[in-house]
Amino acid sequence: MDRVAEGDVGGLAVEYPGAEGAGGLGELNRHDRTRPRRWFRRIVRWGVTAVLLAVLPFILLVRGGVFAYQQWGLGAWSSLAVSAAATALLLAFYAWAASRRLGAGKRLRKFATRIAALGAGAFVLYSLLVIAGGNVKSEEVRAEYLGLHPLLRMAVSVFVLADPDAVITDAARTPEFYARAGLPANESSLHFRQDDGFVHALDLRTLNRPAWRNFAAELAFRAMGFHTLRHVGTADHLHVSLRSPG
């Protein structure tokens, strides 16, 4: 005799074929529908976390240095040393945490943390000394790179990682430069060497670049603690500067 679902037929409790477990099948279907959503949320969460972890060292390196320079009144090299040390410690912690999660032994974890800290130091040294030829307008501007404030050099190196086509059009200037360009010399210009011996401003190319990339460049340098101004002097460009403490 067929099994039947609950009902009332002639005073008898009746069950219909296949009704048993219908509720369980419904819940299973709902579970199957929600599973992709959970996976999507999990992937988004992992992605956001990965991006934040990747960006944090660069924020600490540059923004931390700018904060120490502007708010604590430290010198150029002292500010960079503080932020570089903090970044090296952060990367060392990353390496330690990752190696521990992977089950690495104590010696391997120690080796990984040292490599991470040395990697941070190597990046800082490279950024201070080297700028690719494709990221400067001319050899003259390239020669002026070492005259830029160390924090500006760090910021440019970090920005170039995200925008390899960025080009510095001007860095250090002299009164003769303004005379040749037919412009009045601005004695307060941060393109001149300041009291600490460094140039505190540079110009980035904006011509022949999409508007969204120029806007992204402004946001990036502001996020790193610098002041930006889009204006036309000798040509349309993005002016990026670092104000002195006080």
PDB file of C-alpha atoms in Angstrom:
ATOM      1  CA  MET A   1       0.000   0.000   0.000  1.00  0.00           C
ATOM      2  CA  ASP A   2       1.316   3.437  -0.991  1.00  0.00           C
ATOM      3  CA  ARG A   3       2.615   5.785   1.729  1.00  0.00           C
ATOM      4  CA  VAL A   4       0.575   8.965   1.936  1.00  0.00           C
ATOM      5  CA  ALA A   5       1.013  12.478   3.350  1.00  0.00           C
ATOM      6  CA  GLU A   6      -0.925  13.886   6.221  1.00  0.00           C
ATOM      7  CA  GLY A   7      -4.544  14.652   5.379  1.00  0.00           C
ATOM      8  CA  ASP A   8      -8.021  13.812   6.474  1.00  0.00           C
ATOM      9  CA  VAL A   9      -9.849  11.511   4.100  1.00  0.00           C
ATOM     10  CA  GLY A  10     -12.863   9.813   5.560  1.00  0.00           C
ATOM     11  CA  GLY A  11     -11.556  10.377   9.048  1.00  0.00           C
ATOM     12  CA  LEU A  12      -8.351   8.571   8.212  1.00  0.00           C
ATOM     13  CA  ALA A  13      -4.924  10.077   8.283  1.00  0.00           C
ATOM     14  CA  VAL A  14      -3.677   9.743   4.716  1.00  0.00           C
ATOM     15  CA  GLU A  15      -0.182  10.219   3.286  1.00  0.00           C
ATOM     16  CA  TYR A  16       0.454  11.051  -0.367  1.00  0.00           C
ATOM     17  CA  PRO A  17       3.325   9.437  -2.296  1.00  0.00           C
ATOM     18  CA  GLY A  18       6.577  11.385  -2.241  1.00  0.00           C
ATOM     19  CA  ALA A  19       5.436  13.904   0.339  1.00  0.00           C
ATOM     20  CA  GLU A  20       7.876  12.606   2.954  1.00  0.00           C
ATOM     21  CA  GLY A  21      10.992  14.752   3.133  1.00  0.00           C
ATOM     22  CA  ALA A  22       9.546  17.561   0.997  1.00  0.00           C
ATOM     23  CA  GLY A  23      10.495  20.095   3.643  1.00  0.00           C
ATOM     24  CA  GLY A  24      14.051  18.761   3.690  1.00  0.00           C
ATOM     25  CA  LEU A  25      14.323  19.093  -0.098  1.00  0.00           C
ATOM     26  CA  GLY A  26      13.117  22.710   0.111  1.00  0.00           C
ATOM     27  CA  GLU A  27      15.725  23.561   2.680  1.00  0.00           C
ATOM     28  CA  LEU A  28      18.388  21.833   0.595  1.00  0.00           C
ATOM     29  CA  ASN A  29      17.410  23.908  -2.454  1.00  0.00           C
ATOM     30  CA  ARG A  30      17.605  27.092  -0.413  1.00  0.00           C
ATOM     31  CA  HIS A  31      21.014  25.993   0.861  1.00  0.00           C
ATOM     32  CA  ASP A  32      22.209  25.422  -2.712  1.00  0.00           C
ATOM     33  CA  ARG A  33      21.000  28.900  -3.709  1.00  0.00           C
ATOM     34  CA  THR A  34      22.771  30.655  -0.841  1.00  0.00           C
ATOM     35  CA  ARG A  35      26.051  28.778  -1.243  1.00  0.00           C
ATOM     36  CA  PRO A  36      27.280  30.853  -4.269  1.00  0.00           C
ATOM     37  CA  ARG A  37      26.496  34.057  -2.362  1.00  0.00           C
ATOM     38  CA  ARG A  38      28.566  32.948   0.587  1.00  0.00           C
ATOM     39  CA  TRP A  39      31.452  32.036  -1.668  1.00  0.00           C
ATOM     40  CA  PHE A  40      31.206  35.389  -3.464  1.00  0.00           C
ATOM     41  CA  ARG A  41      31.228  37.316  -0.181  1.00  0.00           C
ATOM     42  CA  ARG A  42      34.160  35.245   1.029  1.00  0.00           C
ATOM     43  CA  ILE A  43      36.152  35.899  -2.164  1.00  0.00           C
ATOM     44  CA  VAL A  44      35.422  39.642  -1.959  1.00  0.00           C
ATOM     45  CA  ARG A  45      36.473  39.679   1.684  1.00  0.00           C
ATOM     46  CA  TRP A  46      39.721  37.853   0.895  1.00  0.00           C
ATOM     47  CA  GLY A  47      40.381  40.182  -2.039  1.00  0.00           C
ATOM     48  CA  VAL A  48      39.850  43.345  -0.001  1.00  0.00           C
ATOM     49  CA  THR A  49      42.027  41.991   2.803  1.00  0.00           C
ATOM     50  CA  ALA A  50      44.817  41.106   0.357  1.00  0.00           C
ATOM     51  CA  VAL A  51      44.740  44.578  -1.204  1.00  0.00           C
ATOM     52  CA  LEU A  52      44.839  46.281   2.194  1.00  0.00           C
ATOM     53  CA  LEU A  53      47.730  44.114   3.355  1.00  0.00           C
ATOM     54  CA  ALA A  54      49.624  44.867   0.131  1.00  0.00           C
ATOM     55  CA  VAL A  55      49.029  48.633   0.265  1.00  0.00           C
ATOM     56  CA  LEU A  56      49.624  49.128   3.992  1.00  0.00           C
ATOM     57  CA  PRO A  57      53.462  48.922   3.854  1.00  0.00           C
ATOM     58  CA  PHE A  58      53.623  51.628   1.167  1.00  0.00           C
ATOM     59  CA  ILE A  59      51.233  53.859   3.102  1.00  0.00           C
ATOM     60  CA  LEU A  60      53.323  53.405   6.225  1.00  0.00           C
ATOM     61  CA  LEU A  61      56.547  54.069   4.334  1.00  0.00           C
ATOM     62  CA  VAL A  62      55.508  57.319   2.653  1.00  0.00           C
ATOM     63  CA  ARG A  63      52.601  58.689   4.654  1.00  0.00           C
ATOM     64  CA  GLY A  64      54.320  57.735   7.890  1.00  0.00           C
ATOM     65  CA  GLY A  65      57.439  59.620   6.828  1.00  0.00           C
ATOM     66  CA  VAL A  66      55.437  62.688   5.801  1.00  0.00           C
ATOM     67  CA  PHE A  67      53.613  62.623   9.136  1.00  0.00           C
ATOM     68  CA  ALA A  68      56.883  62.426  11.071  1.00  0.00           C
ATOM     69  CA  TYR A  69      58.301  65.279   9.002  1.00  0.00           C
ATOM     70  CA  GLN A  70      55.310  67.605   9.192  1.00  0.00           C
ATOM     71  CA  GLN A  71      53.840  66.803  12.595  1.00  0.00           C
ATOM     72  CA  TRP A  72      56.874  65.786  14.648  1.00  0.00           C
ATOM     73  CA  GLY A  73      59.251  68.223  12.992  1.00  0.00           C
ATOM     74  CA  LEU A  74      61.887  65.579  12.265  1.00  0.00           C
ATOM     75  CA  GLY A  75      64.483  66.162   9.566  1.00  0.00           C
ATOM     76  CA  ALA A  76      64.305  64.694   6.083  1.00  0.00           C
ATOM     77  CA  TRP A  77      66.493  61.669   6.783  1.00  0.00           C
ATOM     78  CA  SER A  78      65.175  61.112  10.306  1.00  0.00           C
ATOM     79  CA  SER A  79      61.584  61.051   9.051  1.00  0.00           C
ATOM     80  CA  LEU A  80      62.455  58.551   6.351  1.00  0.00           C
ATOM     81  CA  ALA A  81      64.432  56.412   8.802  1.00  0.00           C
ATOM     82  CA  VAL A  82      61.443  56.204  11.157  1.00  0.00           C
ATOM     83  CA  SER A  83      58.975  55.213   8.435  1.00  0.00           C
ATOM     84  CA  ALA A  84      61.435  52.795   6.785  1.00  0.00           C
ATOM     85  CA  ALA A  85      62.094  51.046  10.104  1.00  0.00           C
ATOM     86  CA  ALA A  86      58.361  50.758  10.779  1.00  0.00           C
ATOM     87  CA  THR A  87      57.800  49.342   7.293  1.00  0.00           C
ATOM     88  CA  ALA A  88      60.603  46.820   7.705  1.00  0.00           C
ATOM     89  CA  LEU A  89      59.086  45.648  10.985  1.00  0.00           C
ATOM     90  CA  LEU A  90      55.656  45.326   9.364  1.00  0.00           C
ATOM     91  CA  LEU A  91      57.016  43.242   6.488  1.00  0.00           C
ATOM     92  CA  ALA A  92      58.978  41.112   8.923  1.00  0.00           C
ATOM     93  CA  PHE A  93      55.744  40.467  10.819  1.00  0.00           C
ATOM     94  CA  TYR A  94      54.014  39.545   7.549  1.00  0.00           C
ATOM     95  CA  ALA A  95      56.757  37.029   6.793  1.00  0.00           C
ATOM     96  CA  TRP A  96      56.705  35.613  10.315  1.00  0.00           C
ATOM     97  CA  ALA A  97      52.917  35.211  10.331  1.00  0.00           C
ATOM     98  CA  ALA A  98      52.840  33.634   6.857  1.00  0.00           C
ATOM     99  CA  SER A  99      55.673  31.187   7.584  1.00  0.00           C
ATOM    100  CA  ARG A 100      54.104  30.199  10.880  1.00  0.00           C
ATOM    101  CA  ARG A 101      50.751  29.584   9.217  1.00  0.00           C
ATOM    102  CA  LEU A 102      52.495  27.388   6.652  1.00  0.00           C
ATOM    103  CA  GLY A 103      54.069  25.389   9.446  1.00  0.00           C
ATOM    104  CA  ALA A 104      57.648  26.510   8.871  1.00  0.00           C
ATOM    105  CA  GLY A 105      60.212  25.817  11.565  1.00  0.00           C
ATOM    106  CA  LYS A 106      61.693  28.434  13.845  1.00  0.00           C
ATOM    107  CA  ARG A 107      64.868  28.842  11.808  1.00  0.00           C
ATOM    108  CA  LEU A 108      62.948  29.263   8.559  1.00  0.00           C
ATOM    109  CA  ARG A 109      60.629  31.846  10.145  1.00  0.00           C
ATOM    110  CA  LYS A 110      63.647  33.792  11.375  1.00  0.00           C
ATOM    111  CA  PHE A 111      65.200  33.660   7.901  1.00  0.00           C
ATOM    112  CA  ALA A 112      61.951  34.838   6.264  1.00  0.00           C
ATOM    113  CA  THR A 113      61.603  37.807   8.599  1.00  0.00           C
ATOM    114  CA  ARG A 114      65.170  38.910   7.885  1.00  0.00           C
ATOM    115  CA  ILE A 115      64.665  38.648   4.127  1.00  0.00           C
ATOM    116  CA  ALA A 116      61.472  40.711   4.353  1.00  0.00           C
ATOM    117  CA  ALA A 117      63.182  43.435   6.382  1.00  0.00           C
ATOM    118  CA  LEU A 118      66.128  43.495   3.990  1.00  0.00           C
ATOM    119  CA  GLY A 119      63.708  43.720   1.065  1.00  0.00           C
ATOM    120  CA  ALA A 120      62.183  46.849   2.565  1.00  0.00           C
ATOM    121  CA  GLY A 121      65.625  48.371   2.987  1.00  0.00           C
ATOM    122  CA  ALA A 122      66.579  47.513  -0.604  1.00  0.00           C
ATOM    123  CA  PHE A 123      63.424  49.160  -1.949  1.00  0.00           C
ATOM    124  CA  VAL A 124      64.123  52.335   0.023  1.00  0.00           C
ATOM    125  CA  LEU A 125      67.727  52.494  -1.190  1.00  0.00           C
ATOM    126  CA  TYR A 126      66.715  51.887  -4.798  1.00  0.00           C
ATOM    127  CA  SER A 127      63.990  54.540  -4.633  1.00  0.00           C
ATOM    128  CA  LEU A 128      66.413  57.124  -3.273  1.00  0.00           C
ATOM    129  CA  LEU A 129      69.011  56.592  -5.967  1.00  0.00           C
ATOM    130  CA  VAL A 130      67.293  55.426  -9.152  1.00  0.00           C
ATOM    131  CA  ILE A 131      64.577  56.752 -11.437  1.00  0.00           C
ATOM    132  CA  ALA A 132      63.906  55.040 -14.762  1.00  0.00           C
ATOM    133  CA  GLY A 133      64.609  57.041 -17.905  1.00  0.00           C
ATOM    134  CA  GLY A 134      61.035  56.542 -19.052  1.00  0.00           C
ATOM    135  CA  ASN A 135      59.742  58.335 -15.954  1.00  0.00           C
ATOM    136  CA  VAL A 136      61.544  61.639 -16.588  1.00  0.00           C
ATOM    137  CA  LYS A 137      61.135  64.125 -19.419  1.00  0.00           C
ATOM    138  CA  SER A 138      64.853  64.556 -20.016  1.00  0.00           C
ATOM    139  CA  GLU A 139      68.302  63.685 -18.731  1.00  0.00           C
ATOM    140  CA  GLU A 140      68.407  67.123 -17.123  1.00  0.00           C
ATOM    141  CA  VAL A 141      65.377  66.266 -14.994  1.00  0.00           C
ATOM    142  CA  ARG A 142      66.875  62.871 -14.241  1.00  0.00           C
ATOM    143  CA  ALA A 143      70.023  64.575 -12.941  1.00  0.00           C
ATOM    144  CA  GLU A 144      67.829  66.695 -10.652  1.00  0.00           C
ATOM    145  CA  TYR A 145      66.215  63.619  -9.083  1.00  0.00           C
ATOM    146  CA  LEU A 146      68.792  63.287  -6.316  1.00  0.00           C
ATOM    147  CA  GLY A 147      68.097  66.882  -5.333  1.00  0.00           C
ATOM    148  CA  LEU A 148      64.480  66.084  -4.488  1.00  0.00           C
ATOM    149  CA  HIS A 149      63.430  65.644  -0.886  1.00  0.00           C
ATOM    150  CA  PRO A 150      63.839  61.944   0.080  1.00  0.00           C
ATOM    151  CA  LEU A 151      60.125  61.599   0.855  1.00  0.00           C
ATOM    152  CA  LEU A 152      59.232  62.930  -2.584  1.00  0.00           C
ATOM    153  CA  ARG A 153      61.544  60.368  -4.150  1.00  0.00           C
ATOM    154  CA  MET A 154      59.864  57.617  -2.134  1.00  0.00           C
ATOM    155  CA  ALA A 155      56.432  58.827  -3.187  1.00  0.00           C
ATOM    156  CA  VAL A 156      57.385  58.872  -6.863  1.00  0.00           C
ATOM    157  CA  SER A 157      58.808  55.336  -6.656  1.00  0.00           C
ATOM    158  CA  VAL A 158      55.643  54.031  -5.010  1.00  0.00           C
ATOM    159  CA  PHE A 159      53.406  55.834  -7.506  1.00  0.00           C
ATOM    160  CA  VAL A 160      55.370  54.501 -10.481  1.00  0.00           C
ATOM    161  CA  LEU A 161      54.614  50.965  -9.301  1.00  0.00           C
ATOM    162  CA  ALA A 162      50.936  51.680  -9.944  1.00  0.00           C
ATOM    163  CA  ASP A 163      51.422  53.983 -12.944  1.00  0.00           C
ATOM    164  CA  PRO A 164      54.582  52.995 -14.872  1.00  0.00           C
ATOM    165  CA  ASP A 165      53.892  55.685 -17.514  1.00  0.00           C
ATOM    166  CA  ALA A 166      54.118  58.605 -15.062  1.00  0.00           C
ATOM    167  CA  VAL A 167      56.628  61.256 -16.156  1.00  0.00           C
ATOM    168  CA  ILE A 168      58.347  63.964 -14.089  1.00  0.00           C
ATOM    169  CA  THR A 169      58.575  67.067 -16.264  1.00  0.00           C
ATOM    170  CA  ASP A 170      60.314  69.386 -13.788  1.00  0.00           C
ATOM    171  CA  ALA A 171      61.999  69.192 -10.414  1.00  0.00           C
ATOM    172  CA  ALA A 172      64.640  71.754  -9.405  1.00  0.00           C
ATOM    173  CA  ARG A 173      64.388  75.236 -10.891  1.00  0.00           C
ATOM    174  CA  THR A 174      66.439  78.414 -10.837  1.00  0.00           C
ATOM    175  CA  PRO A 175      65.579  82.071 -11.490  1.00  0.00           C
ATOM    176  CA  GLU A 176      67.190  81.632 -14.918  1.00  0.00           C
ATOM    177  CA  PHE A 177      64.666  78.910 -15.731  1.00  0.00           C
ATOM    178  CA  TYR A 178      61.767  81.323 -15.185  1.00  0.00           C
ATOM    179  CA  ALA A 179      63.542  84.003 -17.226  1.00  0.00           C
ATOM    180  CA  ARG A 180      63.964  81.623 -20.174  1.00  0.00           C
ATOM    181  CA  ALA A 181      60.297  80.621 -19.916  1.00  0.00           C
ATOM    182  CA  GLY A 182      59.194  84.255 -19.829  1.00  0.00           C
ATOM    183  CA  LEU A 183      57.644  83.855 -16.367  1.00  0.00           C
ATOM    184  CA  PRO A 184      58.175  85.908 -13.216  1.00  0.00           C
ATOM    185  CA  ALA A 185      60.476  84.156 -10.726  1.00  0.00           C
ATOM    186  CA  ASN A 186      58.556  83.102  -7.642  1.00  0.00           C
ATOM    187  CA  GLU A 187      61.051  83.329  -4.808  1.00  0.00           C
ATOM    188  CA  SER A 188      58.837  81.225  -2.560  1.00  0.00           C
ATOM    189  CA  SER A 189      58.658  78.386  -5.099  1.00  0.00           C
ATOM    190  CA  LEU A 190      59.294  74.975  -3.592  1.00  0.00           C
ATOM    191  CA  HIS A 191      61.077  74.081  -6.819  1.00  0.00           C
ATOM    192  CA  PHE A 192      64.020  76.069  -5.433  1.00  0.00           C
ATOM    193  CA  ARG A 193      66.373  74.390  -2.993  1.00  0.00           C
ATOM    194  CA  GLN A 194      65.071  74.910   0.522  1.00  0.00           C
ATOM    195  CA  ASP A 195      66.959  75.438   3.777  1.00  0.00           C
ATOM    196  CA  ASP A 196      67.490  71.703   4.218  1.00  0.00           C
ATOM    197  CA  GLY A 197      69.222  71.514   0.833  1.00  0.00           C
ATOM    198  CA  PHE A 198      66.415  69.652  -0.956  1.00  0.00           C
ATOM    199  CA  VAL A 199      63.843  70.625  -3.564  1.00  0.00           C
ATOM    200  CA  HIS A 200      60.332  70.230  -2.147  1.00  0.00           C
ATOM    201  CA  ALA A 201      58.278  70.086  -5.343  1.00  0.00           C
ATOM    202  CA  LEU A 202      58.027  68.356  -8.701  1.00  0.00           C
ATOM    203  CA  ASP A 203      55.749  68.482 -11.728  1.00  0.00           C
ATOM    204  CA  LEU A 204      54.090  65.498 -13.376  1.00  0.00           C
ATOM    205  CA  ARG A 205      52.947  65.317 -16.983  1.00  0.00           C
ATOM    206  CA  THR A 206      49.207  65.530 -17.554  1.00  0.00           C
ATOM    207  CA  LEU A 207      49.124  66.124 -21.321  1.00  0.00           C
ATOM    208  CA  ASN A 208      48.104  63.201 -23.527  1.00  0.00           C
ATOM    209  CA  ARG A 209      46.958  61.223 -20.503  1.00  0.00           C
ATOM    210  CA  PRO A 210      43.367  60.162 -19.744  1.00  0.00           C
ATOM    211  CA  ALA A 211      41.559  62.464 -17.329  1.00  0.00           C
ATOM    212  CA  TRP A 212      40.900  59.590 -14.935  1.00  0.00           C
ATOM    213  CA  ARG A 213      44.630  58.843 -14.655  1.00  0.00           C
ATOM    214  CA  ASN A 214      45.441  62.464 -13.858  1.00  0.00           C
ATOM    215  CA  PHE A 215      42.685  62.485 -11.256  1.00  0.00           C
ATOM    216  CA  ALA A 216      43.993  59.215  -9.802  1.00  0.00           C
ATOM    217  CA  ALA A 217      47.484  60.742  -9.577  1.00  0.00           C
ATOM    218  CA  GLU A 218      46.111  63.677  -7.579  1.00  0.00           C
ATOM    219  CA  LEU A 219      44.281  61.364  -5.201  1.00  0.00           C
ATOM    220  CA  ALA A 220      47.321  59.112  -4.787  1.00  0.00           C
ATOM    221  CA  PHE A 221      49.710  61.912  -3.826  1.00  0.00           C
ATOM    222  CA  ARG A 222      47.155  63.506  -1.528  1.00  0.00           C
ATOM    223  CA  ALA A 223      46.644  60.127   0.149  1.00  0.00           C
ATOM    224  CA  MET A 224      50.396  59.970   0.698  1.00  0.00           C
ATOM    225  CA  GLY A 225      50.306  63.339   2.469  1.00  0.00           C
ATOM    226  CA  PHE A 226      51.446  65.703  -0.281  1.00  0.00           C
ATOM    227  CA  HIS A 227      49.877  68.848  -1.667  1.00  0.00           C
ATOM    228  CA  THR A 228      48.788  68.868  -5.293  1.00  0.00           C
ATOM    229  CA  LEU A 229      47.788  71.612  -7.691  1.00  0.00           C
ATOM    230  CA  ARG A 230      46.739  71.226 -11.308  1.00  0.00           C
ATOM    231  CA  HIS A 231      47.744  74.395 -13.099  1.00  0.00           C
ATOM    232  CA  VAL A 232      49.200  75.884 -16.249  1.00  0.00           C
ATOM    233  CA  GLY A 233      52.600  77.531 -16.050  1.00  0.00           C
ATOM    234  CA  THR A 234      54.974  76.539 -18.791  1.00  0.00           C
ATOM    235  CA  ALA A 235      52.433  73.829 -19.679  1.00  0.00           C
ATOM    236  CA  ASP A 236      49.515  71.974 -18.127  1.00  0.00           C
ATOM    237  CA  HIS A 237      50.899  69.783 -15.351  1.00  0.00           C
ATOM    238  CA  LEU A 238      50.294  68.416 -11.860  1.00  0.00           C
ATOM    239  CA  HIS A 239      52.325  70.200  -9.196  1.00  0.00           C
ATOM    240  CA  VAL A 240      53.202  68.019  -6.192  1.00  0.00           C
ATOM    241  CA  SER A 241      54.849  69.571  -3.158  1.00  0.00           C
ATOM    242  CA  LEU A 242      55.902  68.865   0.403  1.00  0.00           C
ATOM    243  CA  ARG A 243      55.453  71.714   2.842  1.00  0.00           C
ATOM    244  CA  SER A 244      58.101  72.286   5.436  1.00  0.00           C
ATOM    245  CA  PRO A 245      57.200  71.655   9.093  1.00  0.00           C
ATOM    246  CA  GLY A 246      55.748  74.730  10.817  1.00  0.00           C
TER     247      GLY A 246
END
